[in-house]
Amino acid sequence: MQQAPSAAYLGFERTVLVRKGEFGQERLFLDPQSGFPLKLDREEPHYLWGQVHVEFVWSLWQQSGSAFVPTAAARVVDRFKEITRTLSSFEFLDRGQAPDFTIPAGSEPGNPTPLFLQPLPPQKIAVSEDFFLASNPGYTEGFALLDGKVYIFDATQGEARAKQDLELIHAAFPGRHPFVLVVSDLAWPHIAGVRFWVAQGATVVSHRTSRDFLARVIDRRWTRASGELEKRRNQVKFSFVPVDRELMLAGGKVRILAIPGTENEGAVMAYLKDQHFLWACDCIQDVTRPAVNTREVWQAAQKAGISPQQVAAMHIPITEWGKVEELMRK
């Protein structure tokens, strides 16, 4: 660790030490009078934002004997307090009573990416000649070729997953086709592939309230990694089609429906008329017991006058709609 030029933090000049960390340079800010560490400052890669500015902040120091301990800590990401922790009391243990933190010899570090975000090769699941699902342990998505356009139902897990989906599309639907991406909701893992499809010229269809946030995702400049969007940024135009209550696509073959309710506010689902199939995005997560979000999907389907034969979602397999009806009677 080396000393760097001092820098201002919280209105005062601080002593700064630098080192090379896991993701590059890390800066430790110290109070020059007490020597207390105030924050560790670094940049981290991020699957949605490309890179984020992260600060680990310590405060509210308390003394116990000759030692001082911070009783409040926070992880601040792009100026937003993502995680906070506080201590009401603490005590010191003799070294012999403390747990062993020795890393076993030969241990390999695990994959830091959670399984649900790992773009493992998806399995193709045919529904009809012009509609299939693609599923891996993290997420299921849907793809349909209708009236010469490829409709993509959600883009999860980032660019690596989207490239695999594109290969499945080319194999299933040879030739060049315009893309229409239906974004069902704004959960970050659910939209991690949006930038890739926008780079491919896809028109984005989503709830009207989603536009501003999706624009932020697309406008974000990635500096740690490039990706297809950064390579084509000068040629890319964000084309957005809003959904208020309902939107007909492909001459009525696809109905995009808003899902009213407290659990699914701002989310949409898609009904494929010819396949009698409902894409329920992430709004049905369990078909073994009733849930508020499942009921809101069911109510939205009833209000729209649709009677699917099958339903699937990001985290449930193809399921007979009768199963959902049965849950609603409980």
Short mmCIF file of C-alpha atoms in Angstrom, two decimals, residues 18 28 85 109 142 210 285 288 294 322:
data_model
loop_
_atom_site.label_atom_id
_atom_site.label_comp_id
_atom_site.label_asym_id
_atom_site.label_seq_id
_atom_site.Cartn_x
_atom_site.Cartn_y
_atom_site.Cartn_z
CA VAL A 18 -3.72 3.16 -2.51
CA LEU A 28 -8.35 4.01 1.65
CA ARG A 85 -25.05 -2.55 9.14
CA PRO A 109 -12.14 -19.43 -5.24
CA GLY A 142 -39.54 -16.95 -24.97
CA SER A 210 -40.52 1.69 -17.83
CA GLN A 285 -43.21 -17.88 -9.44
CA THR A 288 -47.89 -25.21 -5.86
CA THR A 294 -50.41 -15.22 -9.27
CA GLY A 322 -55.98 -25.26 -15.33
#
